[in-house]
């Protein structure tokens, strides 16, 4: 769900695109962050903590914590609250520490 109208803010979401979240196609916009698109699609759990495997979700939303770490196009530990959506990118839930694929 996205806010369509606001009394004092205008939204410039940019171009509509699609990307993949855990293999499922998700809709987003070029001017919104990955987590905003996932939130609009109903995704609340973004990963799990490294040691106790507790669920993690959006926390600070400004790039200052590690709560939203996800793997984006094989790059682990991407803060998806500050990275914008791109057509065709692959976003995966990250459970524990990220793994660098070589
Ligand atoms: S939610 Fe804190 S860095 Fe993204």
mmCIF file with all atom_site columns, C-alpha atoms and ligand atoms in Angstrom:
data_model
loop_
_atom_site.group_PDB
_atom_site.id
_atom_site.type_symbol
_atom_site.label_atom_id
_atom_site.label_alt_id
_atom_site.label_comp_id
_atom_site.label_asym_id
_atom_site.label_entity_id
_atom_site.label_seq_id
_atom_site.pdbx_PDB_ins_code
_atom_site.Cartn_x
_atom_site.Cartn_y
_atom_site.Cartn_z
_atom_site.occupancy
_atom_site.B_iso_or_equiv
_atom_site.pdbx_formal_charge
_atom_site.auth_seq_id
_atom_site.auth_comp_id
_atom_site.auth_asym_id
_atom_site.auth_atom_id
_atom_site.pdbx_PDB_model_num
ATOM   1   C  CA  . UNK A 1 1   ? 0.000  0.000   0.000   1.00 0.00 ? 1   UNK A CA  1
ATOM   2   C  CA  . UNK A 1 2   ? 1.308  3.434   -0.948  1.00 0.00 ? 2   UNK A CA  1
ATOM   3   C  CA  . UNK A 1 3   ? 0.120  6.916   0.041   1.00 0.00 ? 3   UNK A CA  1
ATOM   4   C  CA  . UNK A 1 4   ? -1.352 8.400   -3.127  1.00 0.00 ? 4   UNK A CA  1
ATOM   5   C  CA  . UNK A 1 5   ? -2.268 11.858  -1.836  1.00 0.00 ? 5   UNK A CA  1
ATOM   6   C  CA  . UNK A 1 6   ? -0.944 14.022  0.961   1.00 0.00 ? 6   UNK A CA  1
ATOM   7   C  CA  . UNK A 1 7   ? -2.098 17.490  2.072   1.00 0.00 ? 7   UNK A CA  1
ATOM   8   C  CA  . UNK A 1 8   ? 1.379  19.097  1.941   1.00 0.00 ? 8   UNK A CA  1
ATOM   9   C  CA  . UNK A 1 9   ? 3.699  16.664  0.109   1.00 0.00 ? 9   UNK A CA  1
ATOM   10  C  CA  . UNK A 1 10  ? 3.939  15.874  -3.582  1.00 0.00 ? 10  UNK A CA  1
ATOM   11  C  CA  . UNK A 1 11  ? 5.247  12.491  -4.630  1.00 0.00 ? 11  UNK A CA  1
ATOM   12  C  CA  . UNK A 1 12  ? 7.582  12.014  -7.565  1.00 0.00 ? 12  UNK A CA  1
ATOM   13  C  CA  . UNK A 1 13  ? 7.974  8.270   -7.563  1.00 0.00 ? 13  UNK A CA  1
ATOM   14  C  CA  . UNK A 1 14  ? 9.609  8.146   -10.976 1.00 0.00 ? 14  UNK A CA  1
ATOM   15  C  CA  . UNK A 1 15  ? 9.248  5.355   -13.473 1.00 0.00 ? 15  UNK A CA  1
ATOM   16  C  CA  . UNK A 1 16  ? 7.460  2.129   -12.585 1.00 0.00 ? 16  UNK A CA  1
ATOM   17  C  CA  . UNK A 1 17  ? 9.815  -0.870  -12.668 1.00 0.00 ? 17  UNK A CA  1
ATOM   18  C  CA  . UNK A 1 18  ? 9.850  -4.497  -11.516 1.00 0.00 ? 18  UNK A CA  1
ATOM   19  C  CA  . UNK A 1 19  ? 12.497 -6.381  -9.601  1.00 0.00 ? 19  UNK A CA  1
ATOM   20  C  CA  . UNK A 1 20  ? 12.786 -9.751  -7.890  1.00 0.00 ? 20  UNK A CA  1
ATOM   21  C  CA  . UNK A 1 21  ? 12.456 -10.366 -4.180  1.00 0.00 ? 21  UNK A CA  1
ATOM   22  C  CA  . UNK A 1 22  ? 13.363 -13.940 -3.233  1.00 0.00 ? 22  UNK A CA  1
ATOM   23  C  CA  . UNK A 1 23  ? 12.540 -14.891 -6.824  1.00 0.00 ? 23  UNK A CA  1
ATOM   24  C  CA  . UNK A 1 24  ? 9.090  -13.227 -6.844  1.00 0.00 ? 24  UNK A CA  1
ATOM   25  C  CA  . UNK A 1 25  ? 8.404  -10.243 -9.066  1.00 0.00 ? 25  UNK A CA  1
ATOM   26  C  CA  . UNK A 1 26  ? 7.726  -7.015  -7.125  1.00 0.00 ? 26  UNK A CA  1
ATOM   27  C  CA  . UNK A 1 27  ? 6.684  -3.594  -8.407  1.00 0.00 ? 27  UNK A CA  1
ATOM   28  C  CA  . UNK A 1 28  ? 8.627  -0.484  -7.466  1.00 0.00 ? 28  UNK A CA  1
ATOM   29  C  CA  . UNK A 1 29  ? 9.505  2.989   -8.672  1.00 0.00 ? 29  UNK A CA  1
ATOM   30  C  CA  . UNK A 1 30  ? 12.881 4.448   -9.619  1.00 0.00 ? 30  UNK A CA  1
ATOM   31  C  CA  . UNK A 1 31  ? 12.660 7.213   -6.986  1.00 0.00 ? 31  UNK A CA  1
ATOM   32  C  CA  . UNK A 1 32  ? 11.722 5.004   -4.055  1.00 0.00 ? 32  UNK A CA  1
ATOM   33  C  CA  . UNK A 1 33  ? 13.936 2.848   -1.899  1.00 0.00 ? 33  UNK A CA  1
ATOM   34  C  CA  . UNK A 1 34  ? 13.971 -0.922  -2.050  1.00 0.00 ? 34  UNK A CA  1
ATOM   35  C  CA  . UNK A 1 35  ? 12.455 -1.172  1.422   1.00 0.00 ? 35  UNK A CA  1
ATOM   36  C  CA  . UNK A 1 36  ? 9.620  1.216   0.485   1.00 0.00 ? 36  UNK A CA  1
ATOM   37  C  CA  . UNK A 1 37  ? 8.722  -1.011  -2.467  1.00 0.00 ? 37  UNK A CA  1
ATOM   38  C  CA  . UNK A 1 38  ? 8.932  -4.143  -0.304  1.00 0.00 ? 38  UNK A CA  1
ATOM   39  C  CA  . UNK A 1 39  ? 6.830  -2.510  2.400   1.00 0.00 ? 39  UNK A CA  1
ATOM   40  C  CA  . UNK A 1 40  ? 4.209  -1.564  -0.205  1.00 0.00 ? 40  UNK A CA  1
ATOM   41  C  CA  . UNK A 1 41  ? 4.222  -5.213  -1.306  1.00 0.00 ? 41  UNK A CA  1
ATOM   42  C  CA  . UNK A 1 42  ? 3.541  -6.358  2.267   1.00 0.00 ? 42  UNK A CA  1
ATOM   43  C  CA  . UNK A 1 43  ? 7.055  -7.526  3.168   1.00 0.00 ? 43  UNK A CA  1
ATOM   44  C  CA  . UNK A 1 44  ? 7.904  -6.713  6.784   1.00 0.00 ? 44  UNK A CA  1
ATOM   45  C  CA  . UNK A 1 45  ? 10.648 -9.242  7.667   1.00 0.00 ? 45  UNK A CA  1
ATOM   46  C  CA  . UNK A 1 46  ? 13.855 -8.366  5.827   1.00 0.00 ? 46  UNK A CA  1
ATOM   47  C  CA  . UNK A 1 47  ? 16.159 -10.967 7.336   1.00 0.00 ? 47  UNK A CA  1
ATOM   48  C  CA  . UNK A 1 48  ? 17.332 -12.563 10.566  1.00 0.00 ? 48  UNK A CA  1
ATOM   49  C  CA  . UNK A 1 49  ? 20.002 -11.662 13.089  1.00 0.00 ? 49  UNK A CA  1
ATOM   50  C  CA  . UNK A 1 50  ? 23.360 -13.454 12.715  1.00 0.00 ? 50  UNK A CA  1
ATOM   51  C  CA  . UNK A 1 51  ? 23.534 -15.201 16.077  1.00 0.00 ? 51  UNK A CA  1
ATOM   52  C  CA  . UNK A 1 52  ? 20.051 -15.692 17.500  1.00 0.00 ? 52  UNK A CA  1
ATOM   53  C  CA  . UNK A 1 53  ? 18.252 -15.647 14.116  1.00 0.00 ? 53  UNK A CA  1
ATOM   54  C  CA  . UNK A 1 54  ? 15.637 -13.201 15.346  1.00 0.00 ? 54  UNK A CA  1
ATOM   55  C  CA  . UNK A 1 55  ? 13.543 -11.570 12.620  1.00 0.00 ? 55  UNK A CA  1
ATOM   56  C  CA  . UNK A 1 56  ? 14.694 -8.143  11.478  1.00 0.00 ? 56  UNK A CA  1
ATOM   57  C  CA  . UNK A 1 57  ? 12.727 -5.397  9.803   1.00 0.00 ? 57  UNK A CA  1
ATOM   58  C  CA  . UNK A 1 58  ? 12.873 -1.688  9.117   1.00 0.00 ? 58  UNK A CA  1
ATOM   59  C  CA  . UNK A 1 59  ? 14.266 0.222   12.107  1.00 0.00 ? 59  UNK A CA  1
ATOM   60  C  CA  . UNK A 1 60  ? 15.998 3.574   11.532  1.00 0.00 ? 60  UNK A CA  1
ATOM   61  C  CA  . UNK A 1 61  ? 15.151 3.953   7.807   1.00 0.00 ? 61  UNK A CA  1
ATOM   62  C  CA  . UNK A 1 62  ? 18.062 6.398   7.333   1.00 0.00 ? 62  UNK A CA  1
ATOM   63  C  CA  . UNK A 1 63  ? 21.045 4.069   6.825   1.00 0.00 ? 63  UNK A CA  1
ATOM   64  C  CA  . UNK A 1 64  ? 22.406 4.169   10.372  1.00 0.00 ? 64  UNK A CA  1
ATOM   65  C  CA  . UNK A 1 65  ? 21.819 0.621   11.642  1.00 0.00 ? 65  UNK A CA  1
ATOM   66  C  CA  . UNK A 1 66  ? 22.072 -2.901  10.250  1.00 0.00 ? 66  UNK A CA  1
ATOM   67  C  CA  . UNK A 1 67  ? 18.437 -3.898  10.585  1.00 0.00 ? 67  UNK A CA  1
ATOM   68  C  CA  . UNK A 1 68  ? 17.666 -3.813  6.865   1.00 0.00 ? 68  UNK A CA  1
ATOM   69  C  CA  . UNK A 1 69  ? 20.724 -5.663  5.512   1.00 0.00 ? 69  UNK A CA  1
ATOM   70  C  CA  . UNK A 1 70  ? 19.754 -7.639  2.440   1.00 0.00 ? 70  UNK A CA  1
ATOM   71  C  CA  . UNK A 1 71  ? 21.607 -9.199  -0.490  1.00 0.00 ? 71  UNK A CA  1
ATOM   72  C  CA  . UNK A 1 72  ? 21.171 -7.181  -3.695  1.00 0.00 ? 72  UNK A CA  1
ATOM   73  C  CA  . UNK A 1 73  ? 22.496 -8.591  -6.984  1.00 0.00 ? 73  UNK A CA  1
ATOM   74  C  CA  . UNK A 1 74  ? 24.782 -10.951 -5.011  1.00 0.00 ? 74  UNK A CA  1
ATOM   75  C  CA  . UNK A 1 75  ? 26.190 -8.112  -2.872  1.00 0.00 ? 75  UNK A CA  1
ATOM   76  C  CA  . UNK A 1 76  ? 25.565 -8.851  0.821   1.00 0.00 ? 76  UNK A CA  1
ATOM   77  C  CA  . UNK A 1 77  ? 24.877 -6.322  3.604   1.00 0.00 ? 77  UNK A CA  1
ATOM   78  C  CA  . UNK A 1 78  ? 23.169 -3.696  1.457   1.00 0.00 ? 78  UNK A CA  1
ATOM   79  C  CA  . UNK A 1 79  ? 21.135 -1.182  3.485   1.00 0.00 ? 79  UNK A CA  1
ATOM   80  C  CA  . UNK A 1 80  ? 17.951 -1.329  1.451   1.00 0.00 ? 80  UNK A CA  1
ATOM   81  C  CA  . UNK A 1 81  ? 16.438 1.675   3.245   1.00 0.00 ? 81  UNK A CA  1
ATOM   82  C  CA  . UNK A 1 82  ? 18.805 4.013   1.383   1.00 0.00 ? 82  UNK A CA  1
ATOM   83  C  CA  . UNK A 1 83  ? 19.202 2.255   -1.986  1.00 0.00 ? 83  UNK A CA  1
ATOM   84  C  CA  . UNK A 1 84  ? 16.755 2.986   -4.787  1.00 0.00 ? 84  UNK A CA  1
ATOM   85  C  CA  . UNK A 1 85  ? 14.968 0.427   -6.926  1.00 0.00 ? 85  UNK A CA  1
ATOM   86  C  CA  . UNK A 1 86  ? 16.360 -0.607  -10.308 1.00 0.00 ? 86  UNK A CA  1
ATOM   87  C  CA  . UNK A 1 87  ? 14.713 -2.568  -13.074 1.00 0.00 ? 87  UNK A CA  1
ATOM   88  C  CA  . UNK A 1 88  ? 15.429 -6.298  -12.830 1.00 0.00 ? 88  UNK A CA  1
ATOM   89  C  CA  . UNK A 1 89  ? 17.579 -6.248  -9.692  1.00 0.00 ? 89  UNK A CA  1
ATOM   90  C  CA  . UNK A 1 90  ? 17.567 -9.334  -7.471  1.00 0.00 ? 90  UNK A CA  1
ATOM   91  C  CA  . UNK A 1 91  ? 16.899 -8.710  -3.769  1.00 0.00 ? 91  UNK A CA  1
ATOM   92  C  CA  . UNK A 1 92  ? 17.179 -11.568 -1.293  1.00 0.00 ? 92  UNK A CA  1
ATOM   93  C  CA  . UNK A 1 93  ? 16.404 -11.855 2.386   1.00 0.00 ? 93  UNK A CA  1
ATOM   94  C  CA  . UNK A 1 94  ? 19.617 -12.207 4.356   1.00 0.00 ? 94  UNK A CA  1
ATOM   95  C  CA  . UNK A 1 95  ? 19.629 -14.574 7.275   1.00 0.00 ? 95  UNK A CA  1
ATOM   96  C  CA  . UNK A 1 96  ? 22.728 -14.105 9.376   1.00 0.00 ? 96  UNK A CA  1
ATOM   97  C  CA  . UNK A 1 97  ? 25.958 -12.718 7.994   1.00 0.00 ? 97  UNK A CA  1
ATOM   98  C  CA  . UNK A 1 98  ? 26.060 -12.103 4.299   1.00 0.00 ? 98  UNK A CA  1
ATOM   99  C  CA  . UNK A 1 99  ? 27.936 -14.443 1.996   1.00 0.00 ? 99  UNK A CA  1
ATOM   100 C  CA  . UNK A 1 100 ? 30.156 -13.122 -0.763  1.00 0.00 ? 100 UNK A CA  1
ATOM   101 C  CA  . UNK A 1 101 ? 29.756 -15.275 -3.860  1.00 0.00 ? 101 UNK A CA  1
ATOM   102 C  CA  . UNK A 1 102 ? 32.820 -15.504 -6.095  1.00 0.00 ? 102 UNK A CA  1
HETATM 103 S  S1  . LIG B 2 .   ? 16.785 0.388   8.724   1.00 0.00 ? 1   LIG B S1  1
HETATM 104 FE FE1 . LIG B 2 .   ? 18.562 1.127   9.662   1.00 0.00 ? 1   LIG B FE1 1
HETATM 105 S  S2  . LIG B 2 .   ? 20.039 1.133   8.080   1.00 0.00 ? 1   LIG B S2  1
HETATM 106 FE FE2 . LIG B 2 .   ? 18.195 0.575   7.101   1.00 0.00 ? 1   LIG B FE2 1
#
